[in-house]
Short mmCIF file of C-alpha atoms and ligand atoms in Angstrom, two decimals:
data_model
loop_
_atom_site.label_atom_id
_atom_site.label_comp_id
_atom_site.label_asym_id
_atom_site.label_seq_id
_atom_site.Cartn_x
_atom_site.Cartn_y
_atom_site.Cartn_z
CA UNK G 1 91.87 112.56 64.09
CA UNK G 2 92.51 116.30 64.13
CA UNK G 3 88.85 117.14 63.54
CA UNK G 4 88.00 115.13 66.66
CA UNK G 5 90.57 116.95 68.72
CA UNK G 6 90.18 120.56 67.69
CA UNK G 7 86.55 121.08 68.56
CA UNK G 8 87.14 120.14 72.17
CA UNK G 9 89.65 122.94 72.71
CA UNK G 10 88.66 126.56 73.04
CA UNK G 11 90.33 129.47 71.29
CA UNK G 12 93.04 129.50 73.97
CA UNK G 13 93.80 125.78 73.43
CA UNK G 14 92.44 124.72 76.81
CA UNK G 15 90.14 121.69 76.73
CA UNK G 16 86.49 122.68 76.91
CA UNK G 17 85.40 119.19 77.96
CA UNK G 18 86.60 116.38 80.16
CA UNK G 19 86.95 113.07 78.31
CA UNK G 20 85.08 110.07 79.75
CA UNK G 21 86.63 106.73 78.79
CA UNK G 22 83.43 104.83 79.80
CA UNK G 23 81.88 106.01 76.52
CA UNK G 24 84.48 104.06 74.53
CA UNK G 25 85.18 100.98 76.68
CA UNK G 26 83.66 97.72 75.44
CA UNK G 27 83.26 96.52 79.05
CA UNK G 28 82.27 99.28 81.46
CA UNK G 29 83.97 99.61 84.83
CA UNK G 30 82.15 97.57 87.52
CA UNK G 31 80.21 99.84 89.92
CA UNK G 32 81.05 100.26 93.61
CA UNK G 33 79.25 97.85 95.94
CA UNK G 34 77.41 98.81 99.13
CA UNK G 35 78.89 96.55 101.83
CA UNK G 36 75.58 96.70 103.75
CA UNK G 37 73.56 95.12 100.93
CA UNK G 38 76.12 93.49 98.63
CA UNK G 39 74.38 95.27 95.72
CA UNK G 40 75.67 98.14 93.56
CA UNK G 41 75.80 101.35 95.58
CA UNK G 42 72.83 103.69 95.21
CA UNK G 43 74.51 106.93 94.01
CA UNK G 44 72.13 108.97 96.22
CA UNK G 45 73.74 107.35 99.28
CA UNK G 46 77.08 108.88 98.29
CA UNK G 47 75.60 112.37 98.82
CA UNK G 48 76.42 112.01 102.52
CA UNK G 49 80.06 112.60 101.62
CA UNK G 50 80.29 113.89 98.00
CA UNK G 51 78.77 116.83 96.10
CA UNK G 52 75.96 115.97 93.63
CA UNK G 53 78.22 117.36 90.86
CA UNK G 54 80.96 114.84 91.67
CA UNK G 55 78.47 111.96 91.85
CA UNK G 56 76.96 112.84 88.46
CA UNK G 57 80.43 112.61 86.89
CA UNK G 58 81.16 109.40 88.80
CA UNK G 59 78.32 107.49 87.07
CA UNK G 60 78.32 109.29 83.69
CA UNK G 61 78.70 107.45 80.37
CA UNK G 62 78.83 110.65 78.26
CA UNK G 63 81.99 110.91 76.16
CA UNK G 64 82.53 114.66 76.65
CA UNK G 65 81.41 116.60 79.72
CA UNK G 66 81.68 120.38 79.72
CA UNK G 67 84.14 121.88 82.20
CA UNK G 68 82.39 124.63 84.26
CA UNK G 69 83.55 128.07 83.09
CA UNK G 70 84.68 129.26 86.58
CA UNK G 71 87.03 126.25 86.72
CA UNK G 72 88.38 126.85 83.21
CA UNK G 73 88.88 130.51 84.00
CA UNK G 74 91.27 129.64 86.85
CA UNK G 75 93.01 126.91 84.83
CA UNK G 76 93.90 129.54 82.21
CA UNK G 77 96.57 130.78 84.64
CA UNK G 78 98.83 127.84 83.68
CA UNK G 79 97.02 125.70 81.09
CA UNK G 80 97.77 124.45 78.56
CA UNK G 81 100.77 123.06 80.44
CA UNK G 82 103.95 122.76 78.35
CA UNK G 83 104.99 119.69 76.38
CA UNK G 84 108.77 119.48 75.99
CA UNK G 85 111.04 117.42 73.78
CA UNK G 86 113.83 116.11 76.07
CA UNK G 87 116.66 116.64 73.58
CA UNK G 88 119.45 116.93 76.16
CA UNK G 89 118.22 113.80 77.94
CA UNK G 90 118.16 111.96 74.60
CA UNK G 91 121.81 112.98 74.10
CA UNK G 92 122.78 111.94 77.63
CA UNK G 93 121.27 108.49 76.99
CA UNK G 94 122.71 108.28 73.45
CA UNK G 95 119.31 107.02 72.35
CA UNK G 96 117.67 107.25 68.94
CA UNK G 97 114.31 107.50 70.79
CA UNK G 98 112.38 110.78 70.71
CA UNK G 99 111.42 111.57 74.33
CA UNK G 100 108.60 114.02 75.11
CA UNK G 101 107.19 115.03 78.49
CA UNK G 102 104.11 116.90 79.57
CA UNK G 103 104.95 119.08 82.57
CA UNK G 104 102.25 119.51 85.25
CA UNK G 105 104.66 121.10 87.75
CA UNK G 106 103.67 124.56 86.44
CA UNK G 107 100.37 124.54 88.35
CA UNK G 108 100.08 126.74 91.49
CA UNK G 109 100.47 123.74 93.83
CA UNK G 110 103.23 122.23 91.67
CA UNK G 111 101.40 119.11 90.47
CA UNK G 112 98.50 117.85 88.38
CA UNK G 113 96.38 117.64 91.57
CA UNK G 114 95.12 121.22 91.10
CA UNK G 115 93.18 120.12 87.97
CA UNK G 116 90.84 118.06 90.15
CA UNK G 117 90.99 120.16 93.33
CA UNK G 118 89.48 123.18 91.53
CA UNK G 119 86.64 121.16 90.02
CA UNK G 120 85.84 119.44 93.33
CA UNK G 121 85.93 122.64 95.38
CA UNK G 122 83.73 124.40 92.80
CA UNK G 123 81.06 121.66 92.89
CA UNK G 124 81.02 121.81 96.69
CA UNK G 125 80.63 125.58 96.70
CA UNK G 126 77.77 125.20 94.21
CA UNK G 127 75.85 122.78 96.52
CA UNK G 128 76.32 124.82 99.71
CA UNK G 129 79.09 122.88 101.47
CA UNK G 130 80.94 124.91 104.11
CA UNK G 131 83.86 122.63 105.05
CA UNK G 132 85.91 120.04 103.21
CA UNK G 133 87.90 117.19 104.72
CA UNK G 134 90.49 115.19 102.87
CA UNK G 135 93.54 112.99 103.24
CA UNK G 136 96.97 113.67 101.80
CA UNK G 137 100.00 111.44 101.41
CA UNK G 138 103.00 113.50 100.47
CA UNK G 139 101.04 116.77 100.69
CA UNK G 140 100.57 117.64 97.02
CA UNK G 141 96.85 116.88 97.09
CA UNK G 142 96.41 118.67 100.43
CA UNK G 143 98.07 121.84 99.14
CA UNK G 144 96.16 121.73 95.84
CA UNK G 145 92.83 121.38 97.67
CA UNK G 146 93.78 124.00 100.27
CA UNK G 147 94.35 126.52 97.48
CA UNK G 148 91.18 125.54 95.63
CA UNK G 149 89.15 125.91 98.86
CA UNK G 150 90.72 129.31 99.44
CA UNK G 151 89.65 130.41 95.93
CA UNK G 152 86.04 129.26 96.38
CA UNK G 153 85.70 130.27 100.05
CA UNK G 154 85.54 126.89 101.79
CA UNK G 155 87.18 125.69 105.01
CA UNK G 156 89.65 122.83 104.48
CA UNK G 157 90.89 120.20 106.95
CA UNK G 158 93.63 117.82 105.82
CA UNK G 159 94.56 114.51 107.47
CA UNK G 160 98.20 114.01 106.45
CA UNK G 161 99.91 110.59 106.59
CA UNK G 162 102.24 110.76 109.62
CA UNK G 163 105.47 109.71 107.87
CA UNK G 164 105.04 112.45 105.24
CA UNK G 165 104.00 114.98 107.91
CA UNK G 166 107.43 114.41 109.49
CA UNK G 167 109.35 114.15 106.19
CA UNK G 168 107.77 117.18 104.48
CA UNK G 169 107.13 120.11 106.85
CA UNK G 170 107.08 122.61 103.94
CA UNK G 171 104.00 120.97 102.42
CA UNK G 172 102.29 121.46 105.77
CA UNK G 173 103.38 125.11 105.73
CA UNK G 174 101.98 125.51 102.21
CA UNK G 175 98.60 124.07 103.24
CA UNK G 176 98.48 126.51 106.15
CA UNK G 177 99.55 129.35 103.84
CA UNK G 178 96.34 128.67 101.90
CA UNK G 179 94.32 128.64 105.13
CA UNK G 180 93.89 124.90 105.70
CA UNK G 181 94.26 122.96 108.97
CA UNK G 182 96.69 120.02 108.87
CA UNK G 183 96.42 117.02 111.21
CA UNK G 184 98.93 114.13 111.29
CA UNK G 185 97.19 110.78 110.74
CA UNK G 186 96.52 108.50 112.60
CA UNK G 187 95.14 111.17 114.94
CA UNK G 188 93.40 110.96 118.35
CA UNK G 189 90.42 112.98 116.97
CA UNK G 190 88.52 110.22 115.14
CA UNK G 191 87.33 106.70 116.04
CA UNK G 192 89.33 105.34 113.09
CA UNK G 193 92.52 107.12 114.19
CA UNK G 194 92.12 106.10 117.85
CA UNK G 195 91.59 102.43 116.87
CA UNK G 196 94.86 102.39 114.91
CA UNK G 197 96.79 104.20 117.66
CA UNK G 198 95.49 101.72 120.27
CA UNK G 199 97.05 98.87 118.28
CA UNK G 200 100.23 100.78 117.35
CA UNK G 201 100.96 104.13 119.04
CA UNK G 202 104.00 104.62 116.73
CA UNK G 203 102.06 103.98 113.51
CA UNK G 204 103.54 105.91 110.52
CA UNK G 205 100.15 106.08 108.85
CA UNK G 206 98.87 105.23 105.41
CA UNK G 207 96.52 106.78 102.86
CA UNK G 208 93.96 104.11 103.81
CA UNK G 209 93.98 105.30 107.45
CA UNK G 210 93.89 109.01 106.57
CA UNK G 211 90.91 108.40 104.24
CA UNK G 212 89.01 106.69 107.07
CA UNK G 213 89.60 109.68 109.33
CA UNK G 214 88.56 112.27 106.73
CA UNK G 215 85.41 110.33 105.72
CA UNK G 216 84.40 109.84 109.37
CA UNK G 217 84.83 113.57 110.00
CA UNK G 218 82.59 114.41 106.99
CA UNK G 219 79.92 111.85 107.99
CA UNK G 220 79.70 113.30 111.51
CA UNK G 221 79.30 116.91 110.34
CA UNK G 222 76.35 117.83 108.11
CA UNK G 223 77.94 121.01 106.65
CA UNK G 224 81.09 119.05 105.74
CA UNK G 225 81.89 116.99 102.66
CA UNK G 226 84.86 114.87 101.72
CA UNK G 227 87.14 115.11 98.67
CA UNK G 228 89.47 112.40 97.34
CA UNK G 229 92.56 113.27 95.31
CA UNK G 230 92.73 110.16 93.12
CA UNK G 231 91.18 106.71 92.45
CA UNK G 232 87.54 107.70 91.75
CA UNK G 233 86.12 108.04 88.22
CA UNK G 234 85.41 111.77 88.56
CA UNK G 235 88.97 112.53 89.68
CA UNK G 236 90.44 110.61 86.73
CA UNK G 237 88.03 112.46 84.45
CA UNK G 238 89.22 115.86 85.74
CA UNK G 239 92.78 114.92 84.79
CA UNK G 240 91.99 114.16 81.13
CA UNK G 241 92.79 117.78 80.24
CA UNK G 242 96.44 116.57 80.32
CA UNK G 243 96.14 113.94 77.60
CA UNK G 244 93.85 116.03 75.40
CA UNK G 245 96.37 118.86 75.37
CA UNK G 246 99.19 116.35 74.79
CA UNK G 247 97.46 114.94 71.67
CA UNK G 248 97.22 118.42 70.18
CA UNK G 249 100.77 119.36 71.20
CA UNK G 250 102.21 116.13 69.73
CA UNK G 251 100.34 117.00 66.55
CA UNK G 252 101.97 120.46 66.57
CA UNK G 253 105.33 118.68 66.96
CA UNK G 254 104.47 116.55 63.93
CA UNK G 255 104.77 113.34 65.94
CA UNK G 256 102.62 110.72 67.71
CA UNK G 257 103.75 108.61 70.67
CA UNK G 258 104.51 104.89 70.33
CA UNK G 259 104.61 104.64 74.14
CA UNK G 260 102.73 106.68 76.77
CA UNK G 261 104.04 106.41 80.34
CA UNK G 262 102.84 107.62 83.74
CA UNK G 263 103.52 106.97 87.42
CA UNK G 264 100.70 105.11 89.19
CA UNK G 265 99.66 105.87 92.75
CA UNK G 266 95.87 105.89 92.80
CA UNK G 267 96.00 106.37 89.04
CA UNK G 268 94.81 109.93 88.36
CA UNK G 269 97.78 111.47 86.51
CA UNK G 270 98.32 108.24 84.58
CA UNK G 271 94.66 108.25 83.50
CA UNK G 272 95.01 111.94 82.67
CA UNK G 273 97.81 111.42 80.18
CA UNK G 274 96.72 108.01 78.85
CA UNK G 275 92.90 107.84 78.64
CA UNK G 276 92.56 110.29 75.73
CA UNK G 277 95.14 108.18 73.79
CA UNK G 278 93.35 104.94 74.75
CA UNK G 279 90.10 106.57 73.58
CA UNK G 280 91.70 107.31 70.19
CA UNK G 281 92.77 103.64 69.99
CA UNK G 282 89.33 102.35 70.97
CA UNK G 283 87.77 104.51 68.23
CA UNK G 284 90.10 102.99 65.63
CA UNK G 285 93.14 105.25 65.99
CA UNK G 286 96.80 104.29 66.13
CA UNK G 287 97.92 101.60 68.54
CA UNK G 288 99.92 102.95 71.47
CA UNK G 289 101.84 101.01 74.14
CA UNK G 290 100.40 102.32 77.43
CA UNK G 291 102.73 101.75 80.39
CA UNK G 292 102.06 102.40 84.09
CA UNK G 293 104.98 102.55 86.54
CA UNK G 294 104.61 101.78 90.23
CA UNK G 295 107.03 101.47 93.18
CA UNK G 296 108.34 97.97 93.98
CA UNK G 297 107.40 98.77 97.60
CA UNK G 298 103.68 99.14 96.74
CA UNK G 299 102.96 97.04 93.61
CA UNK G 300 99.14 97.00 93.40
CA UNK G 301 98.84 96.67 89.59
CA UNK G 302 101.62 94.12 89.17
CA UNK G 303 101.26 92.00 92.33
CA UNK G 304 97.78 92.82 93.64
CA UNK G 305 94.54 90.89 93.18
CA UNK G 306 91.70 92.17 90.93
CA UNK G 307 88.75 91.98 93.29
CA UNK G 308 86.31 94.03 95.36
CA UNK G 309 88.00 95.75 98.29
CA UNK G 310 87.52 98.76 100.56
CA UNK G 311 89.22 102.07 99.80
CA UNK G 312 90.22 102.64 103.43
CA UNK G 313 91.37 100.88 106.58
CA UNK G 314 88.18 101.30 108.65
CA UNK G 315 86.04 99.92 105.75
CA UNK G 316 83.82 103.01 105.61
CA UNK G 317 84.02 103.46 101.83
CA UNK G 318 81.98 101.42 99.34
CA UNK G 319 83.83 98.40 97.96
CA UNK G 320 85.47 99.00 94.59
CA UNK G 321 86.65 96.41 92.07
CA UNK G 322 90.35 97.10 91.72
CA UNK G 323 93.83 95.65 91.79
CA UNK G 324 94.53 95.73 95.51
CA UNK G 325 97.12 94.71 98.07
CA UNK G 326 94.43 94.65 100.78
CA UNK G 327 93.04 97.74 102.55
CA UNK G 328 95.02 96.95 105.73
CA UNK G 329 98.38 96.94 103.87
CA UNK G 330 100.72 99.68 105.13
CA UNK G 331 103.44 100.22 102.51
CA UNK G 332 107.06 100.96 103.51
CA UNK G 333 107.84 104.68 104.02
CA UNK G 334 109.32 105.31 100.54
CA UNK G 335 109.80 108.95 99.56
CA UNK G 336 107.18 108.79 96.82
CA UNK G 337 104.43 109.31 99.41
CA UNK G 338 101.84 109.90 96.69
CA UNK G 339 102.34 106.36 95.38
CA UNK G 340 101.71 104.59 98.69
CA UNK G 341 98.11 103.46 98.14
CA UNK G 342 96.96 99.85 98.55
CA UNK G 343 94.67 99.86 95.50
CA UNK G 344 94.45 101.14 91.93
CA UNK G 345 91.64 103.22 90.40
CA UNK G 346 88.74 100.96 89.27
CA UNK G 347 88.87 102.44 85.73
CA UNK G 348 92.61 101.76 85.40
CA UNK G 349 92.13 98.28 86.88
CA UNK G 350 89.41 97.68 84.26
CA UNK G 351 91.66 98.97 81.43
CA UNK G 352 94.49 96.74 82.73
CA UNK G 353 92.23 93.65 82.98
CA UNK G 354 91.17 94.20 79.34
CA UNK G 355 94.78 94.20 78.15
CA UNK G 356 94.72 97.84 77.03
CA UNK G 357 97.83 98.69 79.09
CA UNK G 358 100.74 97.08 80.89
CA UNK G 359 102.54 97.89 84.14
CA UNK G 360 105.93 97.38 85.76
CA UNK G 361 107.68 98.30 88.99
CA UNK G 362 110.83 100.30 89.68
CA UNK G 363 113.04 100.42 92.77
CA UNK G 364 113.56 103.58 94.83
CA UNK G 365 117.34 103.84 94.19
CA UNK G 366 116.91 103.47 90.41
CA UNK G 367 114.20 106.15 90.53
CA UNK G 368 116.50 108.64 92.26
CA UNK G 369 119.47 107.77 90.01
CA UNK G 370 117.32 108.54 86.95
CA UNK G 371 115.76 111.64 88.54
CA UNK G 372 119.28 113.07 88.95
CA UNK G 373 120.22 112.27 85.32
CA UNK G 374 116.98 113.87 84.16
CA UNK G 375 117.44 116.99 86.32
CA UNK G 376 121.02 117.50 85.11
CA UNK G 377 119.92 117.17 81.48
CA UNK G 378 116.63 119.07 81.52
CA UNK G 379 117.06 121.47 84.47
CA UNK G 380 113.77 120.50 86.13
CA UNK G 381 113.71 119.03 89.66
CA UNK G 382 111.13 116.24 89.51
CA UNK G 383 108.93 115.01 92.37
CA UNK G 384 109.88 111.49 93.53
CA UNK G 385 106.45 110.24 92.34
CA UNK G 386 106.94 111.70 88.86
CA UNK G 387 110.45 110.27 88.78
CA UNK G 388 108.91 106.81 88.54
CA UNK G 389 107.57 107.80 85.11
CA UNK G 390 110.96 109.32 84.23
CA UNK G 391 112.76 106.10 85.15
CA UNK G 392 110.26 104.02 83.16
CA UNK G 393 110.67 106.29 80.12
CA UNK G 394 114.47 106.24 80.40
CA UNK G 395 114.45 102.43 80.48
CA UNK G 396 112.42 102.40 77.25
CA UNK G 397 114.85 104.90 75.71
CA UNK G 398 117.81 102.73 76.82
CA UNK G 399 116.20 99.75 75.10
CA UNK G 400 115.99 101.83 71.90
CA UNK G 401 119.70 102.63 72.27
CA UNK G 402 120.39 98.87 72.32
CA UNK G 403 118.11 97.92 69.44
CA UNK G 404 118.59 101.07 67.35
CA UNK G 405 114.80 101.55 67.21
CA UNK G 406 113.61 105.17 67.12
CA UNK G 407 110.40 105.20 69.14
CA UNK G 408 108.48 108.28 70.27
CA UNK G 409 108.13 108.10 74.06
CA UNK G 410 105.75 110.42 75.90
CA UNK G 411 105.61 110.56 79.69
CA UNK G 412 103.78 112.69 82.20
CA UNK G 413 105.95 114.71 84.56
CA UNK G 414 103.23 115.01 87.19
CA UNK G 415 104.93 117.54 89.48
CA UNK G 416 108.05 119.35 90.63
CA UNK G 417 110.12 118.24 93.61
CA UNK G 418 111.00 121.64 95.11
CA UNK G 419 109.51 120.58 98.45
CA UNK G 420 111.15 117.13 98.27
CA UNK G 421 114.75 118.30 98.60
CA UNK G 422 115.23 116.40 101.89
CA UNK G 423 114.66 113.18 99.90
CA UNK G 424 117.41 114.25 97.45
CA UNK G 425 119.72 115.10 100.39
CA UNK G 426 119.16 111.63 101.84
CA UNK G 427 119.81 110.09 98.43
CA UNK G 428 123.12 111.99 98.03
CA UNK G 429 124.10 110.99 101.59
CA UNK G 430 123.57 107.33 100.66
CA UNK G 431 120.78 106.95 103.20
CA UNK G 432 118.04 105.76 100.87
CA UNK G 433 117.49 102.06 100.28
CA UNK G 434 115.44 99.76 98.13
CA UNK G 435 112.49 98.02 99.71
CA UNK G 436 112.00 94.37 99.01
CA UNK G 437 108.49 93.46 98.00
CA UNK G 438 106.94 92.74 101.43
CA UNK G 439 105.46 89.40 100.39
CA UNK G 440 104.36 88.28 103.87
CA UNK G 441 102.69 91.54 104.80
CA UNK G 442 100.82 91.64 101.51
CA UNK G 443 99.74 88.01 101.92
CA UNK G 444 98.41 88.93 105.37
CA UNK G 445 96.52 91.96 104.06
CA UNK G 446 95.15 89.98 101.11
CA UNK G 447 93.91 87.27 103.48
CA UNK G 448 91.68 89.94 105.05
CA UNK G 449 89.97 90.86 101.75
CA UNK G 450 86.16 90.95 101.79
CA UNK G 451 84.62 87.80 100.28
CA UNK G 452 81.95 89.62 98.26
CA UNK G 453 82.16 89.27 94.47
CA UNK G 454 79.53 91.20 92.54
CA UNK G 455 77.85 90.02 89.37
C1 LIG L 501 99.69 112.45 93.99
C2 LIG L 501 100.77 112.40 93.01
C3 LIG L 501 101.00 111.26 92.23
C4 LIG L 501 100.25 109.99 92.40
O1 LIG L 501 98.86 110.07 92.34
P1 LIG L 501 98.05 109.61 91.06
O2 LIG L 501 96.63 109.75 91.46
O3 LIG L 501 98.44 108.18 90.79
O4 LIG L 501 98.43 110.50 89.95
C5 LIG L 501 102.00 111.32 91.26
N1 LIG L 501 102.74 112.43 91.09
C6 LIG L 501 102.55 113.54 91.83
C7 LIG L 501 103.42 114.73 91.58
C8 LIG L 501 101.56 113.56 92.80
O5 LIG L 501 101.37 114.67 93.52
#
């Protein structure tokens, strides 16, 4: 195993290549479908919104794809990110489990999102793009892309989900610090935004709506392209630096995980930590229990349907085969804004459908209870999204405490929560609540699913 790992890291222990799971999967991920024709999307058609570099990665079947040197040069500022053994947390839980976490909060924007933002901004600079539009939920992706655009000299416009725009003013400030423009979504500036506001002037927004607005903006302006912070193959690929480093760092620790855990929004940080381990398994390596954690308020992997659906509300994106709650589903305003997406990445959905991973949900109050225990033990303030992975890992460690089993548990701590302190204040004031699974709303959104099923 070590010979496979070492050649993909450079002398500074930063991955030289992204890892593409398509090279190892027995059944490849179904392609996106063009709603106009019902046939697989012609990749050339995607050039209206994405850079050619991103599209090439999107359809690639190569196992290792070289990371452009200008991107690696900037990543050297904080990569490799640290892998910690959570010894004080183990003590607090009185568990025989060995708990490890990979910490992505050390990036300039404070989350794993910068890994993909840099690569996407670089490819756009390379093909002559002047402006970038994007959506952001909680603001982590928006601030990561704003900084990446600043580095490569691109203008950046961010449509931010309204409920997060109100909850998290400091993320907005950070995007503006890096020179980006921030617009609360739904906005009156796009057809998609106006259509939503006409139905519901008080709409709190969703990632699906913000994506429609950002894509529409890019389609209407020839010097503008669109970037997505999760879900797509190329974004998941960019995040595989996390798992590759983790394999080497676990090796340095003289251990190997029995369980690998990540929080699932659109799926990018989870893919980042888990795909390199799944790749090892698919090539005959050790079996690892791969566990995705999602909020009970937005349970796409555990309660959604595996079918073709749109990535946005206005149905402007190609249809993707994924576990989905329906593109019109607007999840409750939980504090983990980055986990409020109606669908799951097609590659993760494919991995899930092949039985290579499992998933479960956690409730908001349990997430915050465990985030506080973690912070008091380890001294790191976790983002609410990342705290889903923490809570999932702690539950596994608690099980070990009951059974006496000593498993090695690895989870991805996708970001810090320094700009989420209002959520912690609300939790301490007893103002947060659990959200019941909104069965009726999901049934309504699922009833609106497109009827196309590709071969
Ligand atoms: C965006 C975000 C997530 C969720 O997005 P994924 O694409 O599922 O990783 C999780 N954690 C943090 C800190 C985020 O910023």
